Amino acid sequence: MTQVVSSTPPVLPEHVKKPNEEEYKKSIESINASIEKIQKQFDAVKDKIAKLPPKGDNSRREQIKTELAEIREKQAELKKSRKAVYEQLDALNDSIRKKVTVVKGFQSKIPYRSTEEVDARISELERKIEAGVRIVEEKKMLQEISLLKRNRLSFEDIDQQQNEINRERAIYDELKKNIDDSEAKKLSDRYEQLDAEFKTIQEDQNKQREARNKLYDERNRLKGLLDEEYNKLRTLRDEHRKNNDEYYTFIRKLREWKKEQEQLRKVQEENERRQEAAKQELELASLPAFENEIALCDNLSAFLESYLSPNHKNDASADSNANEIANAFEGMVIKKKDDDFFFVGNNKKKHGKNKEAVKDTKKSDALKLPLSTMEAFFDIKVTVPTKISEIPTTLQKLKERKEYFIKEQPKATEANRKKAEERIQAMLKAEEEEEKEKEEENKEQ
């Protein structure tokens, strides 16, 4: 078995799995069912939105806004026309507020509201001291009396401030009475009425907006869920397609690898076959040259010598030999040895067989040879004898030819070996060029 050139086969990546169409279809059906469920909810919300009442007519709202603006303008004009009075009222109001703040600040520190209350408290403490108290309590009472006497002057200022407040309030009230508030009151009442109506309209619109926004939010939420499911569907399909591509790419590469291995095996077998043929050719070329020619010389010499016996046999014996030669198989040469005839061809001996009797021929010097024997003479380039009398000359030529073959044998053997090596080198070069062409074709593909 020929050893195939080894190489690492492609390996299926760990993240790639053989496609499971049933599992893939189940996943697709599950996602589609979820999409269908969410789509129904989404359509229901869309129907609710479509059935919402149209946005309210804002004409009344705009009318109210316009009228409110007009009232504010009238109030501003009215206030401007009474600016001097209002400025005096504002000044009195500011003065009263400041004085009240001072009075309240002082009263928050001392829990008395007038000098009379302070004098009454001082008298009360003095009576208690005269009645007799403990020394500690007496000290506290004396300290309080001292503090009240020091603050009595401040109370006189507070009383003056309070009198001033009362006077300014009387002036403020008198000025307010002189102002005609009937028109201002009408404008104020109308303003409050319109403002209340405006707020009612605004609240109704806000409620409608909230209900509409709630439906819009639900619609957006369902739309987001639909998008997620569709993204899952697309991702699943993309991953399935990618996994299939990678898996079948691996299968294709594996098949290509197997095909390459088979091609490598065939190429290696072909190379081994060629190497074996080249080896055999080199071995054959290394065999001694002219072995067949030398054997032919020996066989033909033995064959011709059969016509010339040492006892000078008569012509009848020669004719008998000639008759036997005529019956030889085509391609065989007869060699006589120990009065037996052998048919020699391609360096192998075979016993001759007579298939039929040869007709009697007249005694003659003519020599008749089979065609195969004549071809043997042609192969070694020796003239074919046509007469028995030419046999000695032919034997001499065969001897010379044999000597020539023996002499030229080393040189011819070396030449044959070199020619065989050249043919082998040419064959190897042709194989290399063929492999290069195949590699270039593979690169182009």
XYZ file of C-alpha atoms in Angstrom:
445
model
C 0.000 0.000 0.000
C 1.400 3.382 -0.998
C 1.949 5.773 1.893
C -0.045 8.998 1.341
C 1.711 12.254 2.157
C 0.360 13.281 5.552
C -1.025 16.735 6.354
C -3.237 18.168 9.079
C -6.949 18.011 8.189
C -9.164 21.066 8.848
C -10.742 21.161 12.324
C -14.281 22.345 13.086
C -14.097 25.457 15.358
C -15.487 24.995 18.864
C -18.118 27.732 18.465
C -19.438 26.178 15.246
C -22.021 23.428 15.527
C -23.752 21.229 13.040
C -26.950 23.022 11.960
C -30.042 21.824 13.822
C -32.957 22.863 11.641
C -35.637 21.553 14.034
C -34.302 23.564 16.972
C -33.931 26.603 14.715
C -37.542 26.309 13.510
C -38.808 25.981 17.099
C -36.947 29.143 18.119
C -38.350 31.008 15.120
C -41.889 29.850 15.942
C -41.504 30.920 19.598
C -40.347 34.422 18.634
C -43.095 34.753 16.022
C -45.708 33.753 18.621
C -44.391 36.424 20.999
C -44.432 38.994 18.191
C -48.021 38.096 17.329
C -49.109 38.475 20.969
C -47.431 41.868 21.401
C -48.725 43.014 18.013
C -52.321 42.387 19.117
C -51.775 44.505 22.235
C -50.116 47.188 20.138
C -53.043 47.270 17.686
C -55.525 47.542 20.581
C -53.697 50.583 21.974
C -53.597 52.151 18.518
C -57.367 51.704 18.245
C -57.850 53.448 21.605
C -55.678 56.328 20.461
C -57.652 56.582 17.226
C -60.915 56.736 19.206
C -59.730 59.549 21.474
C -61.752 62.746 21.089
C -60.026 65.411 19.078
C -58.194 68.099 20.925
C -60.620 70.625 22.423
C -61.446 73.891 20.760
C -59.042 76.434 22.221
C -61.009 79.435 20.968
C -62.687 79.983 24.364
C -59.363 79.599 26.122
C -57.790 82.169 23.852
C -60.735 84.531 24.358
C -60.308 84.311 28.125
C -56.574 84.942 27.840
C -57.255 87.983 25.685
C -59.869 89.367 28.058
C -57.638 88.786 31.087
C -54.877 90.695 29.367
C -57.299 93.547 28.650
C -58.413 93.650 32.309
C -54.793 93.792 33.446
C -54.209 96.699 31.103
C -57.288 98.560 32.443
C -56.184 97.922 36.012
C -52.760 99.265 35.152
C -54.261 102.401 33.576
C -56.562 102.896 36.573
C -53.670 102.501 38.934
C -51.614 104.921 36.864
C -54.347 107.564 36.979
C -54.378 107.320 40.795
C -50.670 107.044 41.044
C -50.186 109.927 43.499
C -52.792 108.597 45.899
C -51.488 105.081 45.576
C -47.951 106.291 46.092
C -49.041 108.029 49.312
C -50.899 104.892 50.366
C -47.841 102.792 49.598
C -45.627 105.158 51.586
C -47.998 105.062 54.551
C -48.236 101.307 54.290
C -44.443 100.943 54.276
C -44.078 103.294 57.258
C -46.755 101.472 59.233
C -45.174 98.092 58.432
C -41.741 99.234 59.596
C -43.058 100.718 62.846
C -45.116 97.609 63.554
C -42.003 95.509 63.005
C -40.045 97.588 65.544
C -42.831 97.411 68.125
C -43.279 93.675 67.713
C -39.543 93.136 67.947
C -39.356 95.039 71.253
C -42.439 93.320 72.646
C -41.004 89.915 71.795
C -38.074 90.678 74.108
C -40.085 92.127 77.032
C -43.505 90.701 77.868
C -45.076 94.124 78.490
C -47.028 96.328 76.157
C -47.047 99.724 77.942
C -45.389 101.826 80.657
C -48.429 101.255 82.864
C -47.769 97.518 82.821
C -44.096 98.158 83.657
C -44.981 100.490 86.586
C -47.492 97.965 87.879
C -44.849 95.243 87.796
C -42.307 97.432 89.616
C -44.856 98.252 92.350
C -45.707 94.570 92.707
C -42.053 93.597 93.162
C -41.420 96.380 95.704
C -44.404 95.269 97.797
C -43.097 91.713 97.874
C -39.679 92.912 99.012
C -41.225 95.041 101.772
C -43.339 92.079 102.855
C -40.191 90.044 103.262
C -38.691 87.315 101.063
C -35.602 85.193 101.057
C -32.326 86.839 100.208
C -31.946 84.944 96.901
C -35.424 85.910 95.726
C -34.886 89.477 96.878
C -31.751 89.744 94.738
C -33.628 88.457 91.689
C -36.483 90.914 92.280
C -34.100 93.840 92.673
C -32.370 92.906 89.405
C -35.726 92.713 87.591
C -36.792 96.105 89.052
C -33.513 97.617 87.852
C -34.019 96.167 84.368
C -37.630 97.370 84.176
C -36.633 100.914 85.183
C -33.923 100.966 82.499
C -36.403 99.766 79.836
C -39.149 102.160 80.928
C -37.736 104.847 78.633
C -37.881 102.379 75.743
C -41.529 101.746 76.523
C -42.158 105.468 76.277
C -40.651 105.356 72.755
C -42.802 102.325 71.919
C -45.882 104.174 73.065
C -44.922 107.053 70.854
C -44.386 104.613 67.945
C -47.784 103.044 68.555
C -49.445 106.457 68.566
C -47.734 107.240 65.272
C -48.942 103.929 63.820
C -52.498 104.714 64.830
C -52.274 108.170 63.308
C -50.900 106.856 59.967
C -53.537 104.146 59.825
C -56.232 106.765 60.245
C -54.749 108.758 57.355
C -54.481 105.566 55.231
C -58.118 104.677 55.871
C -59.245 108.179 55.022
C -57.376 108.109 51.700
C -58.819 104.697 50.846
C -62.341 106.013 51.433
C -61.748 108.851 48.982
C -60.809 106.417 46.181
C -63.692 105.183 43.983
C -63.156 101.389 44.013
C -66.364 100.462 42.206
C -64.754 100.167 38.752
C -61.639 98.516 40.141
C -63.822 96.060 42.025
C -65.766 95.215 38.880
C -62.548 94.618 37.004
C -61.195 92.499 39.846
C -64.374 90.416 40.070
C -64.402 89.880 36.329
C -60.754 88.937 36.395
C -61.332 86.351 39.127
C -64.321 84.900 37.248
C -62.392 84.549 34.006
C -59.348 83.198 35.790
C -61.458 80.467 37.437
C -62.956 79.508 34.064
C -59.494 79.487 32.495
C -58.194 77.169 35.211
C -61.148 74.799 34.707
C -60.474 74.598 30.973
C -56.786 74.088 31.680
C -57.512 71.229 34.103
C -59.768 69.474 31.573
C -57.126 69.765 28.903
C -54.484 68.475 31.291
C -56.611 65.415 32.086
C -57.120 64.695 28.390
C -53.410 65.188 27.773
C -52.514 62.808 30.600
C -54.864 60.125 29.260
C -53.482 60.585 25.755
C -49.886 60.549 26.987
C -50.581 57.389 28.968
C -51.772 55.648 25.798
C -48.791 57.015 23.894
C -46.438 55.670 26.573
C -48.096 52.249 26.398
C -47.837 52.305 22.623
C -44.140 53.214 22.811
C -43.524 50.475 25.380
C -45.152 47.845 23.158
C -43.280 49.224 20.165
C -40.036 48.748 22.100
C -40.990 45.140 22.912
C -41.778 44.508 19.244
C -38.415 45.952 18.246
C -36.676 43.682 20.764
C -38.441 40.596 19.405
C -37.654 41.551 15.817
C -34.031 42.130 16.808
C -33.986 38.664 18.385
C -35.424 37.244 15.174
C -32.830 38.997 13.018
C -30.011 38.008 15.368
C -31.158 34.378 15.386
C -31.328 34.297 11.594
C -27.954 35.992 11.223
C -26.302 33.614 13.700
C -27.950 30.620 12.018
C -26.773 31.808 8.607
C -23.280 32.525 9.917
C -23.077 29.131 11.641
C -24.263 27.396 8.455
C -21.722 29.290 6.375
C -18.882 28.401 8.742
C -19.998 24.779 9.063
C -20.383 24.177 5.334
C -17.152 26.067 4.704
C -15.512 23.537 7.015
C -17.214 20.672 5.113
C -16.021 22.115 1.799
C -12.480 22.501 3.121
C -12.586 18.942 4.461
C -13.696 17.644 1.070
C -11.016 19.688 -0.645
C -8.472 18.325 1.815
C -9.583 14.754 1.100
C -9.459 15.467 -2.617
C -5.961 16.902 -2.256
C -4.920 13.866 -0.245
C -6.272 11.603 -2.973
C -4.460 13.641 -5.608
C -1.268 13.515 -3.551
C -1.671 9.767 -3.203
C -2.144 9.360 -6.945
C 0.775 11.671 -7.671
C 2.977 9.760 -5.255
C 1.909 6.441 -6.730
C 2.595 7.812 -10.205
C 5.987 9.083 -9.047
C 6.791 5.726 -7.503
C 5.660 3.984 -10.676
C 7.836 6.266 -12.768
C 10.743 5.835 -10.391
C 10.327 2.072 -10.589
C 10.172 2.259 -14.395
C 13.228 4.516 -14.418
C 15.010 2.113 -12.097
C 14.174 -0.835 -14.337
C 15.203 1.130 -17.398
C 18.483 2.039 -15.737
C 19.036 -1.578 -14.717
C 18.327 -2.755 -18.255
C 20.600 -0.054 -19.654
C 23.319 -1.119 -17.209
C 23.265 -4.710 -18.548
C 26.190 -5.562 -20.852
C 25.490 -4.387 -24.403
C 25.440 -6.617 -27.473
C 24.590 -9.732 -25.443
C 21.917 -10.656 -27.964
C 24.208 -9.890 -30.916
C 27.014 -12.000 -29.435
C 24.574 -14.866 -28.854
C 23.350 -14.518 -32.435
C 26.941 -14.736 -33.668
C 27.468 -17.926 -31.679
C 24.191 -19.467 -32.789
C 24.661 -18.567 -36.435
C 28.221 -19.898 -36.357
C 27.031 -23.161 -34.841
C 24.233 -23.258 -37.373
C 26.607 -22.794 -40.350
C 29.192 -25.202 -38.951
C 26.551 -27.882 -39.105
C 27.040 -27.764 -42.860
C 30.768 -28.377 -42.521
C 31.435 -31.626 -40.613
C 35.003 -32.565 -39.684
C 34.610 -35.919 -41.581
C 33.443 -34.069 -44.681
C 30.001 -35.622 -44.792
C 28.434 -36.072 -48.142
C 26.052 -33.636 -49.689
C 23.095 -35.821 -48.775
C 23.756 -35.171 -45.112
C 23.969 -31.462 -45.841
C 20.719 -31.614 -47.761
C 19.103 -33.421 -44.860
C 20.291 -30.660 -42.507
C 18.972 -28.060 -44.880
C 15.616 -29.798 -44.921
C 15.496 -29.743 -41.155
C 16.419 -26.061 -41.140
C 13.582 -25.326 -43.474
C 11.175 -26.738 -40.917
C 12.454 -24.500 -38.073
C 9.998 -22.147 -36.381
C 10.062 -18.607 -37.604
C 12.272 -16.492 -35.381
C 14.391 -19.513 -34.278
C 18.009 -20.309 -35.116
C 19.239 -23.924 -35.253
C 22.345 -24.768 -33.289
C 23.973 -28.189 -33.559
C 25.437 -29.765 -30.494
C 26.345 -33.414 -30.027
C 24.572 -34.315 -33.269
C 21.310 -32.787 -31.916
C 19.665 -29.682 -33.346
C 18.381 -26.868 -31.133
C 16.336 -23.859 -32.177
C 17.685 -20.740 -30.524
C 15.778 -17.426 -30.344
C 16.033 -14.493 -27.906
C 18.787 -16.314 -25.999
C 16.471 -19.276 -25.138
C 16.812 -22.898 -26.373
C 13.917 -24.966 -27.667
C 13.930 -28.444 -29.145
C 13.022 -28.412 -32.808
C 10.045 -30.328 -34.103
C 9.469 -31.452 -37.632
C 5.929 -30.667 -38.685
C 6.166 -32.023 -42.212
C 8.690 -33.646 -44.483
C 10.663 -31.464 -46.806
C 10.636 -32.414 -50.451
C 13.764 -33.905 -51.823
C 16.029 -31.349 -53.379
C 18.718 -31.810 -55.921
C 22.255 -31.847 -54.796
C 23.482 -28.318 -55.238
C 25.834 -25.718 -53.770
C 22.892 -23.423 -53.147
C 22.083 -22.647 -49.527
C 18.479 -21.953 -48.634
C 17.878 -20.278 -45.268
C 14.618 -19.476 -43.454
C 13.514 -15.845 -43.350
C 14.037 -15.621 -39.598
C 17.638 -16.799 -39.975
C 18.234 -14.268 -42.695
C 16.830 -11.521 -40.428
C 19.318 -12.596 -37.757
C 22.156 -11.968 -40.240
C 20.624 -8.586 -41.018
C 20.492 -7.709 -37.302
C 24.230 -8.200 -36.833
C 25.013 -6.675 -40.256
C 26.636 -9.765 -41.790
C 26.047 -10.724 -45.396
C 23.720 -13.679 -45.696
C 25.510 -16.667 -47.353
C 23.658 -17.994 -50.353
C 26.024 -20.889 -51.055
C 27.580 -23.557 -48.938
C 30.941 -22.561 -50.281
C 30.482 -19.115 -48.711
C 30.069 -20.547 -45.242
C 33.768 -20.395 -44.229
C 33.937 -16.742 -45.219
C 30.730 -16.044 -43.358
C 32.037 -17.860 -40.286
C 35.092 -15.629 -40.341
C 32.894 -12.549 -40.610
C 30.759 -13.786 -37.700
C 33.906 -14.249 -35.640
C 35.085 -10.751 -36.475
C 31.676 -9.331 -35.726
C 31.598 -11.097 -32.370
C 35.018 -9.737 -31.508
C 33.815 -6.252 -32.459
C 30.772 -6.615 -30.206
C 32.914 -7.854 -27.332
C 35.354 -4.976 -27.821
C 32.641 -2.306 -28.013
C 30.556 -3.845 -25.237
C 31.865 -1.651 -22.314
C 31.623 1.542 -24.331
C 28.135 0.754 -25.637
C 26.988 -0.300 -22.164
C 28.155 3.021 -20.702
C 26.490 4.922 -23.552
C 23.227 3.071 -22.952
C 23.414 3.856 -19.252
C 24.031 7.560 -19.926
C 21.138 7.718 -22.370
C 18.894 6.074 -19.799
C 20.014 8.579 -17.149
C 19.346 11.465 -19.556
C 15.868 10.142 -20.273
C 15.232 9.794 -16.528
C 16.435 13.359 -15.871
C 14.252 14.665 -18.688
C 11.296 12.792 -17.228
C 11.937 14.255 -13.739
C 12.269 17.755 -15.188
C 9.004 17.350 -17.077
C 7.331 16.211 -13.848
C 8.650 19.272 -11.976
C 7.392 21.616 -14.699
C 4.020 19.891 -14.642
C 3.799 20.299 -10.850
C 4.709 23.997 -11.144
C 1.995 24.520 -13.747
C -0.547 22.833 -11.469
C 0.517 25.014 -8.522
C 0.145 28.167 -10.642
C -3.309 27.046 -11.784
C -4.333 26.445 -8.159
C -3.079 29.914 -7.171
C -5.052 31.532 -9.998
C -8.197 29.699 -8.871
